[in-house]
CSV table of C-alpha atoms and ligand atoms in Angstrom, one decimal:
chain,number,residue,atom,x,y,z
F,1,MET,CA,-84.2,-34.0,-75.3
F,2,LYS,CA,-81.0,-35.8,-75.2
F,3,ARG,CA,-79.5,-37.7,-77.6
F,4,ILE,CA,-76.3,-39.8,-76.4
F,5,GLY,CA,-74.2,-42.6,-77.9
F,6,MET,CA,-72.6,-45.4,-76.4
F,7,LEU,CA,-69.6,-48.0,-76.5
F,8,THR,CA,-67.8,-50.4,-74.5
F,9,SER,CA,-64.4,-51.0,-75.4
F,10,GLY,CA,-61.1,-52.9,-74.6
F,11,GLY,CA,-61.4,-56.2,-72.6
F,12,ASP,CA,-65.0,-56.8,-71.1
F,13,CYS,CA,-65.6,-57.3,-67.4
F,14,GLN,CA,-68.7,-58.2,-65.3
F,15,ALA,CA,-70.2,-54.9,-64.5
F,16,LEU,CA,-70.4,-53.1,-68.1
F,17,ASN,CA,-74.1,-53.6,-68.6
F,18,ALA,CA,-74.8,-52.6,-64.7
F,19,ALA,CA,-72.8,-49.3,-65.7
F,20,MET,CA,-74.7,-48.4,-68.9
F,21,ARG,CA,-78.1,-49.3,-67.4
F,22,GLY,CA,-77.4,-46.8,-64.6
F,23,VAL,CA,-76.7,-43.8,-66.8
F,24,VAL,CA,-79.8,-44.6,-68.9
F,25,LYS,CA,-82.0,-45.3,-65.9
F,26,GLY,CA,-80.6,-41.9,-64.4
F,27,LEU,CA,-81.4,-40.1,-67.7
F,28,SER,CA,-84.7,-41.3,-68.5
F,29,GLU,CA,-85.7,-40.0,-65.0
F,30,SER,CA,-84.5,-36.7,-65.7
F,31,CYS,CA,-85.3,-36.3,-69.6
F,32,ASN,CA,-88.6,-35.8,-71.4
F,33,GLU,CA,-87.2,-37.2,-74.6
F,34,LEU,CA,-84.2,-39.4,-74.7
F,35,GLU,CA,-82.4,-41.7,-77.7
F,36,VAL,CA,-79.6,-43.9,-76.8
F,37,TYR,CA,-77.4,-45.0,-79.6
F,38,GLY,CA,-75.3,-48.0,-79.0
F,39,PHE,CA,-72.3,-48.7,-81.0
F,40,PHE,CA,-71.3,-52.3,-81.5
F,41,GLU,CA,-67.7,-53.8,-80.7
F,42,GLY,CA,-66.0,-50.7,-79.2
F,43,TYR,CA,-64.9,-47.9,-81.5
F,44,LYS,CA,-65.2,-50.1,-84.0
F,45,GLY,CA,-68.7,-49.4,-84.3
F,46,LEU,CA,-68.4,-45.7,-84.2
F,47,ILE,CA,-65.7,-45.8,-86.8
F,48,TYR,CA,-68.0,-47.9,-89.4
F,49,GLY,CA,-71.2,-46.6,-88.2
F,50,ASN,CA,-72.5,-50.0,-86.8
F,51,TYR,CA,-75.0,-48.8,-84.0
F,52,ARG,CA,-78.3,-49.5,-83.3
F,53,LEU,CA,-81.0,-46.9,-81.7
F,54,LEU,CA,-81.6,-48.7,-78.2
F,55,THR,CA,-84.9,-48.8,-76.4
F,56,SER,CA,-85.9,-49.5,-72.6
F,57,GLU,CA,-86.0,-52.9,-73.3
F,58,ASP,CA,-82.7,-53.2,-74.1
F,59,PHE,CA,-81.9,-52.0,-70.6
F,60,SER,CA,-84.2,-54.0,-68.7
F,61,GLY,CA,-82.9,-57.1,-66.8
F,62,ILE,CA,-79.1,-56.6,-67.5
F,63,LEU,CA,-78.2,-55.5,-64.1
F,64,THR,CA,-76.7,-58.9,-63.5
F,65,LYS,CA,-75.6,-59.8,-66.6
F,66,GLY,CA,-72.0,-60.2,-67.3
F,67,GLY,CA,-70.3,-59.4,-70.4
F,68,THR,CA,-71.5,-56.3,-72.7
F,69,ILE,CA,-75.0,-56.0,-74.9
F,70,LEU,CA,-73.1,-54.1,-77.1
F,71,GLY,CA,-70.0,-56.3,-77.8
F,72,SER,CA,-66.4,-55.0,-77.3
F,73,SER,CA,-63.0,-55.0,-79.3
F,74,ARG,CA,-59.5,-53.8,-78.8
F,75,GLN,CA,-58.6,-50.5,-81.0
F,76,PRO,CA,-55.3,-49.8,-79.7
F,77,PHE,CA,-55.0,-46.2,-79.1
F,78,LYS,CA,-51.4,-45.9,-81.0
F,79,LEU,CA,-53.6,-47.0,-84.0
F,80,MET,CA,-56.2,-44.4,-83.5
F,81,ARG,CA,-54.3,-41.9,-86.0
F,82,VAL,CA,-53.1,-44.4,-88.4
F,83,PRO,CA,-55.5,-45.1,-91.5
F,84,ASP,CA,-57.3,-48.3,-91.7
F,85,LYS,CA,-56.2,-51.1,-94.5
F,86,ASN,CA,-58.6,-48.9,-97.1
F,87,GLY,CA,-57.2,-45.5,-96.1
F,88,LEU,CA,-59.9,-44.6,-93.6
F,89,ASP,CA,-59.1,-41.8,-91.5
F,90,LYS,CA,-60.6,-43.7,-88.2
F,91,VAL,CA,-60.6,-40.2,-86.1
F,92,GLU,CA,-62.6,-38.3,-88.9
F,93,ALA,CA,-64.9,-41.1,-89.4
F,94,MET,CA,-65.4,-41.3,-85.7
F,95,LYS,CA,-66.5,-37.6,-85.8
F,96,GLN,CA,-68.8,-38.2,-88.7
F,97,THR,CA,-70.9,-40.5,-87.1
F,98,TYR,CA,-71.1,-38.6,-84.0
F,99,TYR,CA,-72.4,-35.3,-86.0
F,100,LYS,CA,-74.4,-37.4,-88.2
F,101,LEU,CA,-76.4,-38.4,-85.3
F,102,ASN,CA,-76.4,-34.9,-83.6
F,103,LEU,CA,-75.2,-36.5,-80.2
F,104,ASP,CA,-75.2,-34.7,-77.3
F,105,CYS,CA,-72.7,-36.8,-75.5
F,106,LEU,CA,-70.8,-40.1,-76.0
F,107,VAL,CA,-70.6,-42.5,-72.8
F,108,ILE,CA,-67.6,-44.4,-73.3
F,109,LEU,CA,-66.7,-47.4,-70.9
F,110,GLY,CA,-63.4,-48.8,-70.9
F,111,GLY,CA,-60.0,-49.1,-69.4
F,112,ASN,CA,-56.6,-47.3,-69.7
F,113,GLY,CA,-56.2,-47.5,-73.5
F,114,THR,CA,-60.0,-46.4,-74.3
F,115,GLN,CA,-59.6,-43.6,-71.7
F,116,LYS,CA,-56.9,-42.2,-74.1
F,117,SER,CA,-59.2,-42.5,-76.8
F,118,ALA,CA,-62.2,-40.8,-75.4
F,119,ASN,CA,-59.6,-38.1,-74.4
F,120,LEU,CA,-58.4,-37.8,-78.0
F,121,LEU,CA,-62.1,-37.4,-78.8
F,122,ARG,CA,-62.3,-34.8,-76.4
F,123,GLU,CA,-59.5,-32.7,-77.8
F,124,GLU,CA,-61.1,-33.2,-81.0
F,125,GLY,CA,-64.3,-31.2,-79.8
F,126,LEU,CA,-66.6,-34.1,-79.2
F,127,HIS,CA,-68.4,-34.2,-75.7
F,128,VAL,CA,-67.3,-37.4,-73.9
F,129,ILE,CA,-67.9,-39.0,-70.4
F,130,HIS,CA,-65.6,-41.8,-69.6
F,131,LEU,CA,-66.5,-44.7,-67.1
F,132,PRO,CA,-63.6,-46.4,-65.7
F,133,LYS,CA,-63.7,-50.4,-66.3
F,134,THR,CA,-61.3,-53.0,-65.8
F,135,ILE,CA,-60.4,-55.9,-63.7
F,136,ASP,CA,-57.0,-54.6,-63.5
F,137,ASN,CA,-57.8,-51.4,-61.1
F,138,ASP,CA,-55.3,-49.5,-62.6
F,139,ILE,CA,-56.9,-46.5,-63.7
F,140,TYR,CA,-55.4,-43.3,-62.4
F,141,GLY,CA,-57.6,-40.7,-60.6
F,142,THR,CA,-60.4,-43.3,-59.4
F,143,ASP,CA,-60.2,-45.2,-55.9
F,144,VAL,CA,-61.5,-48.5,-57.8
F,145,THR,CA,-62.8,-49.5,-61.5
F,146,PHE,CA,-65.6,-51.7,-61.9
F,147,GLY,CA,-65.1,-55.3,-62.6
F,148,PHE,CA,-62.0,-55.5,-60.1
F,149,GLN,CA,-64.4,-56.7,-57.0
F,150,SER,CA,-65.8,-59.3,-59.2
F,151,ALA,CA,-62.7,-60.7,-60.6
F,152,ILE,CA,-61.2,-60.7,-56.9
F,153,ASN,CA,-64.2,-63.2,-55.7
F,154,ILE,CA,-63.5,-65.3,-58.9
F,155,ALA,CA,-59.4,-65.4,-58.5
F,156,THR,CA,-59.9,-65.7,-54.8
F,157,ASP,CA,-62.3,-69.0,-55.4
F,158,ALA,CA,-60.0,-70.4,-57.9
F,159,ILE,CA,-57.2,-70.2,-55.1
F,160,ASP,CA,-59.7,-71.1,-52.5
F,161,CYS,CA,-59.9,-74.3,-54.6
F,162,VAL,CA,-56.4,-75.1,-55.2
F,163,HIS,CA,-55.5,-74.5,-51.3
F,164,THR,CA,-57.7,-77.8,-50.6
F,165,THR,CA,-55.7,-79.9,-53.3
F,166,ALA,CA,-52.7,-78.7,-52.5
F,167,ALA,CA,-53.3,-79.6,-48.7
F,168,SER,CA,-54.4,-82.9,-49.8
F,169,HIS,CA,-51.2,-83.7,-52.1
F,170,ASN,CA,-48.6,-81.7,-50.5
F,171,ARG,CA,-48.1,-79.9,-53.6
F,172,ILE,CA,-47.0,-76.4,-54.6
F,173,PHE,CA,-49.3,-74.7,-56.7
F,174,ILE,CA,-48.9,-71.7,-58.7
F,175,VAL,CA,-52.1,-69.9,-59.3
F,176,GLU,CA,-51.5,-67.2,-62.3
F,177,VAL,CA,-53.8,-64.2,-62.0
F,178,MET,CA,-54.8,-61.8,-64.7
F,179,GLY,CA,-52.5,-58.3,-64.9
F,180,HIS,CA,-49.5,-57.7,-67.3
F,181,LYS,CA,-48.8,-54.4,-66.0
F,182,VAL,CA,-50.3,-54.1,-62.3
F,183,GLY,CA,-50.8,-56.6,-59.7
F,184,TRP,CA,-53.8,-55.2,-57.8
F,185,LEU,CA,-55.9,-58.2,-58.6
F,186,THR,CA,-53.1,-60.5,-57.6
F,187,LEU,CA,-52.3,-58.7,-54.3
F,188,TYR,CA,-56.2,-58.6,-53.1
F,189,ALA,CA,-56.9,-62.2,-54.3
F,190,GLY,CA,-53.8,-63.2,-52.7
F,191,VAL,CA,-54.6,-61.8,-49.5
F,192,ALA,CA,-58.2,-62.7,-49.5
F,193,SER,CA,-57.3,-66.4,-50.2
F,194,GLY,CA,-54.1,-66.7,-47.8
F,195,ALA,CA,-51.4,-67.1,-50.5
F,196,ASP,CA,-47.9,-67.9,-49.0
F,197,ILE,CA,-46.2,-65.9,-51.5
F,198,ILE,CA,-47.6,-63.1,-53.8
F,199,LEU,CA,-45.6,-62.1,-56.9
F,200,LEU,CA,-46.5,-58.7,-58.9
F,201,PRO,CA,-45.2,-56.9,-61.6
F,202,GLU,CA,-44.3,-54.0,-59.2
F,203,ILE,CA,-42.1,-55.9,-56.9
F,204,PRO,CA,-39.4,-58.0,-59.4
F,205,TYR,CA,-38.7,-61.2,-57.4
F,206,ASP,CA,-35.4,-63.1,-56.7
F,207,ILE,CA,-35.8,-66.7,-57.2
F,208,GLU,CA,-33.6,-67.3,-53.9
F,209,ARG,CA,-36.0,-65.4,-51.8
F,210,VAL,CA,-38.9,-67.5,-53.3
F,211,SER,CA,-37.4,-70.8,-52.7
F,212,GLU,CA,-36.3,-69.9,-49.1
F,213,ALA,CA,-40.2,-69.0,-48.4
F,214,ILE,CA,-41.1,-72.3,-49.8
F,215,GLU,CA,-38.5,-74.1,-47.5
F,216,LYS,CA,-39.5,-72.0,-44.4
F,217,ARG,CA,-42.9,-73.6,-44.8
F,218,SER,CA,-41.6,-77.2,-45.3
F,219,ARG,CA,-39.5,-76.8,-42.4
F,220,ALA,CA,-42.6,-75.7,-40.1
F,221,GLY,CA,-44.1,-78.6,-41.3
F,222,LYS,CA,-46.4,-77.4,-44.0
F,223,GLY,CA,-46.3,-79.5,-47.0
F,224,PHE,CA,-47.7,-77.4,-49.4
F,225,THR,CA,-47.5,-73.6,-50.5
F,226,ILE,CA,-49.6,-71.5,-52.8
F,227,LEU,CA,-48.2,-69.0,-54.8
F,228,ALA,CA,-50.2,-66.1,-56.2
F,229,VAL,CA,-48.4,-64.8,-59.3
F,230,ALA,CA,-49.6,-62.2,-61.6
F,231,GLU,CA,-49.3,-62.7,-65.5
F,232,GLY,CA,-46.8,-59.9,-65.6
F,233,ALA,CA,-44.7,-60.7,-62.4
F,234,ILE,CA,-41.0,-60.6,-63.5
F,235,SER,CA,-37.6,-61.7,-61.8
F,236,LYS,CA,-34.9,-59.4,-60.7
F,237,GLU,CA,-32.9,-60.2,-63.7
F,238,ASP,CA,-35.3,-59.6,-66.2
F,239,ALA,CA,-36.6,-56.5,-64.6
F,240,LYS,CA,-32.9,-55.3,-65.3
F,241,LEU,CA,-33.5,-56.0,-69.1
F,242,SER,CA,-34.1,-52.8,-71.5
F,243,LYS,CA,-37.9,-53.2,-72.9
F,244,LYS,CA,-36.4,-54.4,-76.1
F,245,GLU,CA,-34.3,-56.9,-74.6
F,246,TYR,CA,-37.2,-58.3,-72.4
F,247,LYS,CA,-39.3,-58.5,-75.5
F,248,GLU,CA,-36.5,-60.3,-77.3
F,249,LYS,CA,-36.6,-62.9,-74.6
F,250,LEU,CA,-40.3,-63.3,-74.9
F,251,LYS,CA,-39.9,-64.2,-78.6
F,252,ASN,CA,-38.0,-67.1,-77.8
F,253,TYR,CA,-39.8,-68.2,-74.7
F,254,LYS,CA,-40.3,-72.0,-74.2
F,255,PHE,CA,-42.8,-71.3,-71.4
F,256,PRO,CA,-46.5,-70.5,-72.3
F,257,SER,CA,-46.4,-67.9,-69.5
F,258,VAL,CA,-44.1,-66.7,-66.7
F,259,SER,CA,-45.7,-68.9,-63.9
F,260,TYR,CA,-44.3,-72.1,-66.1
F,261,GLU,CA,-40.9,-70.8,-66.0
F,262,LEU,CA,-41.2,-69.8,-62.2
F,263,ALA,CA,-42.7,-73.4,-61.8
F,264,ASP,CA,-39.5,-74.8,-63.8
F,265,MET,CA,-37.2,-72.7,-61.8
F,266,ILE,CA,-38.7,-74.3,-58.4
F,267,GLU,CA,-38.7,-77.6,-59.5
F,268,LYS,CA,-34.8,-77.6,-60.5
F,269,ARG,CA,-33.8,-76.1,-57.2
F,270,LEU,CA,-36.0,-77.7,-54.6
F,271,ASP,CA,-36.5,-81.2,-56.3
F,272,VAL,CA,-40.3,-80.7,-55.8
F,273,GLU,CA,-43.5,-80.9,-58.0
F,274,VAL,CA,-45.0,-77.7,-59.0
F,275,ARG,CA,-48.5,-77.4,-60.6
F,276,VAL,CA,-49.6,-73.9,-62.5
F,277,VAL,CA,-53.4,-73.1,-62.6
F,278,VAL,CA,-54.5,-70.3,-65.0
F,279,PRO,CA,-58.0,-69.4,-64.2
F,280,GLY,CA,-57.7,-66.7,-67.2
F,281,HIS,CA,-60.6,-64.9,-68.6
F,282,THR,CA,-62.8,-66.5,-66.5
F,283,GLN,CA,-61.8,-63.7,-64.2
F,284,ARG,CA,-63.8,-61.4,-66.4
F,285,GLY,CA,-66.8,-63.6,-66.9
F,286,GLY,CA,-70.0,-64.4,-65.1
F,287,SER,CA,-72.4,-62.2,-63.0
F,288,PRO,CA,-70.9,-58.9,-61.5
F,289,CYS,CA,-71.0,-58.9,-57.3
F,290,PRO,CA,-73.2,-56.7,-55.4
F,291,TYR,CA,-70.2,-54.5,-54.7
F,292,ASP,CA,-69.6,-54.0,-58.4
F,293,ARG,CA,-73.5,-53.7,-59.1
F,294,VAL,CA,-73.5,-50.8,-56.3
F,295,LEU,CA,-70.7,-48.9,-57.7
F,296,CYS,CA,-72.1,-49.0,-61.5
F,297,SER,CA,-75.3,-48.0,-60.2
F,298,ARG,CA,-73.6,-45.0,-58.6
F,299,LEU,CA,-71.3,-44.0,-61.5
F,300,GLY,CA,-74.2,-44.4,-63.9
F,301,ALA,CA,-76.5,-41.9,-62.1
F,302,ALA,CA,-73.3,-39.4,-61.7
F,303,ALA,CA,-72.6,-39.8,-65.4
F,304,ALA,CA,-76.4,-39.1,-66.2
F,305,GLN,CA,-76.3,-36.1,-63.9
F,306,ALA,CA,-73.0,-34.9,-65.6
F,307,ILE,CA,-74.9,-35.1,-68.9
F,308,MET,CA,-77.8,-33.4,-67.5
F,309,ASP,CA,-75.6,-30.5,-66.6
F,310,GLU,CA,-73.7,-30.6,-69.6
F,311,ASP,CA,-70.3,-30.8,-67.8
F,312,TYR,CA,-68.5,-33.0,-70.4
F,313,GLY,CA,-64.9,-34.1,-71.0
F,314,ASN,CA,-64.6,-36.1,-67.5
F,315,MET,CA,-64.1,-39.6,-66.1
F,316,ILE,CA,-66.9,-40.4,-63.5
F,317,ALA,CA,-64.5,-41.7,-60.5
F,318,MET,CA,-65.0,-43.0,-57.3
F,319,VAL,CA,-63.1,-41.0,-54.7
F,320,ASN,CA,-63.0,-41.4,-50.8
F,321,GLY,CA,-66.6,-43.1,-51.0
F,322,ASN,CA,-68.2,-40.4,-53.3
F,323,THR,CA,-68.3,-40.3,-57.1
F,324,LYS,CA,-66.5,-37.4,-58.9
F,325,ARG,CA,-65.9,-35.6,-61.9
F,326,VAL,CA,-62.1,-35.9,-63.0
F,327,PRO,CA,-61.1,-34.3,-66.3
F,328,LEU,CA,-59.9,-36.5,-68.6
F,329,GLY,CA,-57.0,-34.3,-69.4
F,330,ASP,CA,-55.6,-34.7,-66.0
F,331,VAL,CA,-55.7,-38.6,-66.1
F,332,ALA,CA,-55.4,-40.2,-69.6
F,333,GLY,CA,-51.9,-42.0,-70.0
F,334,LYS,CA,-51.3,-42.3,-66.6
F,335,LEU,CA,-51.2,-45.9,-64.6
F,336,LYS,CA,-52.2,-46.7,-61.0
F,337,THR,CA,-49.6,-49.2,-59.8
F,338,VAL,CA,-49.2,-50.8,-56.9
F,339,ASN,CA,-46.8,-49.3,-54.5
F,340,PRO,CA,-44.4,-51.8,-53.1
F,341,HIS,CA,-44.0,-49.8,-49.8
F,342,CYS,CA,-47.7,-49.5,-49.1
F,343,GLN,CA,-49.4,-50.0,-45.9
F,344,MET,CA,-51.0,-52.9,-47.3
F,345,ILE,CA,-47.8,-54.7,-48.6
F,346,GLN,CA,-46.2,-53.9,-45.1
F,347,GLU,CA,-49.3,-55.6,-43.2
F,348,ALA,CA,-49.0,-58.7,-45.7
F,349,LYS,CA,-45.3,-59.2,-45.0
F,350,SER,CA,-45.6,-58.8,-41.1
F,351,MET,CA,-48.0,-61.7,-41.4
F,352,GLY,CA,-45.3,-63.8,-43.3
F,353,ILE,CA,-46.3,-63.4,-46.7
F,354,SER,CA,-43.5,-63.2,-49.3
F,355,PHE,CA,-43.3,-61.1,-52.0
F,356,GLY,CA,-39.9,-62.8,-53.5
F,357,ASP,CA,-38.0,-59.7,-52.6
Q,401,F6P,O1,-56.9,-55.4,-69.1
Q,401,F6P,C1,-58.1,-56.5,-68.9
Q,401,F6P,C2,-57.1,-58.1,-68.9
Q,401,F6P,O2,-58.1,-58.9,-68.4
Q,401,F6P,C3,-56.0,-58.3,-68.2
Q,401,F6P,O3,-55.8,-58.4,-66.9
Q,401,F6P,C4,-55.0,-59.6,-69.4
Q,401,F6P,O4,-53.8,-59.1,-69.0
Q,401,F6P,C5,-55.6,-59.0,-70.6
Q,401,F6P,O5,-56.8,-58.1,-70.2
Q,401,F6P,C6,-55.9,-60.0,-71.4
Q,401,F6P,O6,-56.5,-59.5,-72.8
Q,401,F6P,P1,-57.3,-60.3,-73.7
Q,401,F6P,O7,-58.4,-60.6,-73.1
Q,401,F6P,O8,-57.0,-59.3,-75.0
Q,401,F6P,O9,-56.5,-61.5,-74.0
């Protein structure tokens, strides 16, 4: 008999359901008796005891379904130890729900913040397994996160569509791709769609270099330029500011996002028209791509095996093509960023792609 709890926390993505299905299918094959409790809206459900006993019906037909059947919410890690507005101790409340249901393990699907909270629960003595979700691909200790490939497809499609209209009108287009802290999604979607300039949070840009790259294309007779710009792209000047100073700047910001500021700078410098396209949350929506369906089926099955082995306190990662149990204590709180000197960036540069540096 196994009694497990499940929750999906943080920003959603395309393959959360596929991953939960993988876990439940794997467990159903190995356990005679299985109870799965689904907590609604992430950690909130665990804190406030909002859950339901799920049946195999709940997991049927969800491999291809985006979003999460459990709902999700952001519960910042830094507030986990802060009592709620009624003075409730959230960590104690989560432990009580866990013990009341007599759970063997909690399967927690989420990104970096979610992983830190999962590790906190592990430190508090609960059995947890974490599955690495995020379109940002920034979880340390796994080669890839689920959601990433599906989001690349969407961001790439968006840039592909912009390409044809940019060419018709001889315009400069900025496509803003999700990713405040890391640029994996922008890098992959940018290369996949043939973007001319790719700006990432990890490589502060120089507006001079960006302008030169556009002018170089004009001189070569190319009437249009496509920039793939991460939400967290930052200029060399802004990168020199302290965190506090940068936050202060953003407080009085007149632009909806960094792409609009960049567009403004380019327009003023080059006397050209620039359009900004923001695919935004579409990048997290729709059906998971086949790669993510396979990834989640494998991670789910491996999570089920870890539960059967009673080997808890791990993230189930994908490392060199194999699933791997990675201790949460080794990875929680670490971020996997793009190395500006990595081979992929060098190769992209050798093809003439500008990173604005
Ligand atoms: O972490 C996933 C992510 O989609 C980021 O790429 C993006 O910056 C952020 O979430 C958006 O958050 P929200 O859905 O809260 O607006």
